[in-house]
Short mmCIF file of C-alpha atoms in Angstrom, two decimals:
data_model
loop_
_atom_site.label_atom_id
_atom_site.label_comp_id
_atom_site.label_asym_id
_atom_site.label_seq_id
_atom_site.Cartn_x
_atom_site.Cartn_y
_atom_site.Cartn_z
CA TYR A 18 -1.99 23.82 -6.37
CA THR A 19 -3.87 20.54 -6.39
CA ILE A 20 -7.44 19.93 -5.26
CA GLN A 21 -8.18 17.10 -2.85
CA ALA A 22 -10.83 16.14 -0.33
CA ALA A 23 -10.43 17.60 3.16
CA SER A 24 -10.45 14.08 4.61
CA SER A 25 -7.49 13.11 2.43
CA MET A 26 -5.36 15.78 4.08
CA CYS A 27 -5.92 14.38 7.59
CA PRO A 28 -3.51 11.41 7.33
CA VAL A 29 -0.68 13.70 6.19
CA MET A 30 -1.42 16.17 9.00
CA ALA A 31 -1.23 13.26 11.44
CA LEU A 32 2.02 12.06 9.85
CA ALA A 33 3.55 15.55 10.34
CA PRO A 34 6.65 14.96 8.17
CA GLN A 35 9.60 17.23 8.90
CA PRO A 36 12.15 18.77 6.49
CA GLY A 37 15.20 16.58 5.97
CA GLU A 38 13.56 13.28 7.02
CA ARG A 39 13.24 9.99 5.13
CA VAL A 40 9.55 9.36 4.50
CA LEU A 41 7.69 6.51 2.77
CA ASP A 42 4.30 6.83 1.05
CA MET A 43 3.51 3.15 0.57
CA ALA A 44 0.40 3.31 -1.65
CA SER A 45 0.97 6.68 -3.24
CA ALA A 46 -0.87 6.92 -6.58
CA PRO A 47 -2.17 9.28 -7.88
CA GLY A 48 0.07 11.42 -5.66
CA GLY A 49 -2.24 13.87 -3.86
CA LYS A 50 -0.98 12.96 -0.39
CA THR A 51 2.57 12.55 -1.75
CA SER A 52 2.63 16.15 -2.93
CA TYR A 53 1.27 17.38 0.43
CA ILE A 54 3.98 15.43 2.27
CA ALA A 55 6.63 16.99 -0.01
CA GLN A 56 5.20 20.45 0.73
CA LEU A 57 5.42 19.91 4.50
CA MET A 58 8.98 18.60 4.05
CA LYS A 59 9.75 21.84 2.18
CA ASN A 60 10.99 19.80 -0.78
CA SER A 61 13.94 18.53 1.28
CA GLY A 62 14.98 15.15 2.67
CA THR A 63 13.91 12.01 0.81
CA LEU A 64 10.35 10.96 0.05
CA VAL A 65 9.82 7.53 -1.51
CA ALA A 66 6.45 7.12 -3.26
CA SER A 67 5.65 3.52 -4.13
CA ASP A 68 2.62 1.90 -5.74
CA LEU A 69 1.79 -1.53 -7.09
CA LYS A 70 0.23 -0.52 -10.42
CA ARG A 71 2.40 0.96 -13.16
CA GLU A 72 -0.51 2.74 -14.85
CA ARG A 73 -1.38 4.61 -11.65
CA ILE A 74 2.25 5.62 -11.13
CA LYS A 75 2.14 7.72 -14.31
CA SER A 76 -0.34 10.10 -12.69
CA THR A 77 1.89 10.37 -9.60
CA VAL A 78 4.90 11.33 -11.74
CA ALA A 79 2.82 13.82 -13.74
CA ASN A 80 1.49 15.47 -10.57
CA LEU A 81 4.93 15.74 -8.97
CA HIS A 82 6.42 17.25 -12.14
CA ARG A 83 3.58 19.78 -12.38
CA LEU A 84 3.99 20.80 -8.75
CA GLY A 85 7.79 21.13 -8.88
CA VAL A 86 8.47 18.37 -6.34
CA GLN A 87 12.16 17.45 -6.37
CA ASN A 88 12.73 15.39 -3.22
CA THR A 89 10.71 12.34 -4.29
CA ILE A 90 11.68 8.94 -5.70
CA VAL A 91 8.77 7.19 -7.42
CA CYS A 92 8.94 3.40 -7.65
CA GLN A 93 6.77 0.37 -8.35
CA HIS A 94 6.75 -2.28 -5.64
CA ASN A 95 4.30 -4.56 -3.90
CA GLY A 96 3.90 -2.91 -0.49
CA LYS A 97 3.95 -6.32 1.26
CA ASP A 98 7.56 -6.85 0.08
CA PHE A 99 8.76 -3.31 0.71
CA PRO A 100 10.83 -3.91 3.89
CA ARG A 101 13.05 -6.23 1.80
CA VAL A 102 13.55 -3.44 -0.77
CA MET A 103 14.50 -0.64 1.62
CA ALA A 104 13.85 0.32 5.24
CA GLY A 105 15.04 2.76 7.90
CA PHE A 106 12.43 5.44 7.22
CA ASP A 107 11.60 8.06 9.85
CA ARG A 108 7.91 8.05 8.92
CA ALA A 109 5.60 5.98 6.74
CA LEU A 110 2.09 6.64 5.44
CA LEU A 111 -0.13 3.73 4.45
CA ASP A 112 -3.31 5.06 2.87
CA ALA A 113 -4.49 1.51 2.31
CA PRO A 114 -6.57 0.13 -0.57
CA CYS A 115 -10.08 -0.24 0.83
CA SER A 116 -13.74 -0.78 0.02
CA GLY A 117 -14.40 2.97 -0.28
CA LEU A 118 -17.47 2.78 1.96
CA GLY A 119 -16.72 6.30 3.18
CA VAL A 120 -17.29 7.93 -0.21
CA ILE A 121 -20.82 6.61 -0.83
CA SER A 122 -22.17 10.15 -0.45
CA ARG A 123 -20.48 11.14 -3.72
CA ASP A 124 -20.21 7.71 -5.40
CA GLN A 125 -23.47 5.80 -5.07
CA SER A 126 -22.15 2.84 -7.08
CA VAL A 127 -20.12 1.69 -4.05
CA LYS A 128 -23.38 0.55 -2.41
CA ILE A 129 -24.13 -2.03 -5.08
CA GLN A 130 -20.57 -3.00 -6.05
CA ARG A 131 -19.19 -3.98 -2.62
CA THR A 132 -19.91 -7.18 -0.72
CA MET A 133 -18.90 -8.37 2.75
CA LYS A 134 -16.37 -10.66 1.07
CA ASP A 135 -14.71 -7.60 -0.52
CA VAL A 136 -14.39 -5.99 2.89
CA GLN A 137 -12.86 -9.14 4.42
CA ARG A 138 -10.46 -9.53 1.49
CA ASN A 139 -9.39 -5.89 1.89
CA SER A 140 -8.91 -6.37 5.61
CA HIS A 141 -6.51 -9.28 5.03
CA LEU A 142 -4.44 -7.21 2.58
CA GLN A 143 -4.50 -4.16 4.87
CA LYS A 144 -3.08 -6.19 7.76
CA GLU A 145 -0.19 -7.42 5.60
CA LEU A 146 0.52 -3.91 4.32
CA LEU A 147 0.41 -2.32 7.77
CA LEU A 148 2.93 -4.82 9.16
CA ALA A 149 5.16 -4.10 6.14
CA ALA A 150 4.87 -0.34 6.78
CA ILE A 151 5.84 -0.85 10.43
CA ASP A 152 8.82 -3.00 9.38
CA SER A 153 9.94 -0.24 6.98
CA VAL A 154 10.43 2.45 9.62
CA ASN A 155 13.50 3.14 11.72
CA VAL A 156 13.91 1.17 14.95
CA ALA A 157 17.67 1.72 15.27
CA SER A 158 17.39 2.87 18.88
CA PRO A 159 14.65 3.31 21.50
CA ASN A 160 14.91 7.09 21.10
CA SER A 161 14.37 7.12 17.35
CA ALA A 162 11.29 4.98 16.84
CA GLY A 163 9.55 5.54 13.52
CA VAL A 164 6.02 6.88 13.07
CA VAL A 165 3.45 5.07 10.93
CA VAL A 166 0.07 6.50 9.92
CA TYR A 167 -2.62 4.08 8.70
CA SER A 168 -5.71 5.45 6.94
CA THR A 169 -8.63 4.28 4.80
CA CYS A 170 -11.62 5.92 3.10
CA SER A 171 -13.86 3.35 4.74
CA VAL A 172 -15.99 3.44 7.87
CA SER A 173 -16.09 -0.34 8.45
CA VAL A 174 -14.56 -1.67 11.69
CA GLU A 175 -13.26 -4.68 9.75
CA GLU A 176 -10.93 -2.41 7.73
CA ASN A 177 -10.04 -0.02 10.52
CA GLU A 178 -9.98 -0.88 14.23
CA LYS A 179 -9.54 -4.59 13.57
CA VAL A 180 -6.49 -3.91 11.39
CA VAL A 181 -4.95 -1.60 14.00
CA GLN A 182 -5.62 -4.16 16.76
CA TYR A 183 -3.92 -6.82 14.64
CA ALA A 184 -0.80 -4.63 14.31
CA LEU A 185 -0.75 -4.00 18.08
CA GLU A 186 -0.74 -7.76 18.65
CA LYS A 187 1.86 -8.62 16.00
CA ARG A 188 4.44 -5.84 16.43
CA CYS A 189 6.04 -3.91 19.30
CA VAL A 190 4.14 -0.68 18.66
CA LYS A 191 1.90 1.74 20.55
CA LEU A 192 -0.74 4.20 19.46
CA LEU A 193 -0.06 7.93 19.72
CA ASP A 194 -2.45 10.86 19.67
CA SER A 195 -3.08 11.74 16.03
CA GLY A 196 -2.82 15.47 16.62
CA LEU A 197 -6.15 15.92 14.82
CA ASP A 198 -8.58 17.96 16.91
CA HIS A 199 -11.63 16.96 14.85
CA GLY A 200 -13.17 13.56 14.15
CA LYS A 201 -14.72 11.03 16.53
CA PRO A 202 -12.62 8.60 18.61
CA GLY A 203 -12.14 5.08 17.24
CA PHE A 204 -14.13 2.23 18.79
CA ALA A 205 -12.68 0.38 21.78
CA ARG A 206 -15.58 -2.08 21.45
CA PHE A 207 -17.94 -2.95 18.62
CA LYS A 208 -20.60 -5.68 18.87
CA ARG A 209 -18.66 -8.70 20.21
CA CYS A 210 -15.22 -7.23 19.44
CA ARG A 211 -13.05 -5.73 22.17
CA PHE A 212 -10.01 -3.65 21.23
CA HIS A 213 -7.12 -2.18 23.20
CA PRO A 214 -8.29 0.99 25.04
CA SER A 215 -5.70 3.08 23.15
CA VAL A 216 -7.60 2.44 19.89
CA LYS A 217 -9.79 5.36 21.04
CA LEU A 218 -6.86 7.59 20.00
CA THR A 219 -7.59 6.81 16.34
CA ARG A 220 -9.98 9.15 14.52
CA ARG A 221 -13.16 8.49 12.54
CA PHE A 222 -14.69 11.02 10.13
CA TYR A 223 -18.32 10.91 9.02
CA PRO A 224 -19.93 12.78 6.08
CA HIS A 225 -23.05 13.70 8.08
CA VAL A 226 -21.02 15.00 11.06
CA HIS A 227 -17.83 16.51 9.64
CA ASN A 228 -18.94 17.51 6.12
CA MET A 229 -16.19 15.43 4.52
CA ASP A 230 -15.78 11.91 3.15
CA GLY A 231 -16.06 9.01 5.58
CA PHE A 232 -12.47 8.34 6.64
CA TYR A 233 -10.32 6.67 9.29
CA VAL A 234 -6.86 7.71 10.53
#
């Protein structure tokens, strides 16, 4: 077994990978979600776990070895370039690098280490990565459209709804129900921002409401 936060399991539950599929975990290290995906796939099909940093990949490999995962290819790639490396996946998970504002309840240092510029810089990267994740999934025919799950451990609109709205504007995609029966709906409006009404289908998790890390799926 491996221990992980309840909130970290939500993106994989929303992804709902099936045995025999081709699945991409775009920012996989240290492999907690990767191992859960492999479990739901019943160790069959092909799971590609990629990450940018070689040092972090070591922990992914170690975890997968320990857990007996055999259907996974671990590789080191910049997520932004991934569609040029390989594509045609049935499903893709992007648990994006973020400010970590959702984990303040157990890591107080986040409050003094993050600035608004960090959040904006993350948002720019997240938009690039999400478009790359969308471009990596299968669009061979109208009946076999791929599924992409985007998640962060942040509660900021800049890193969440704004990124999803950007993807809706830049790619031919639509939002589906996450299949998660807990969490609050995403914001369709926030201050001066107005988002597509379907953004309400996304889910927000709050420490003081759901007894788990702040998270967005």
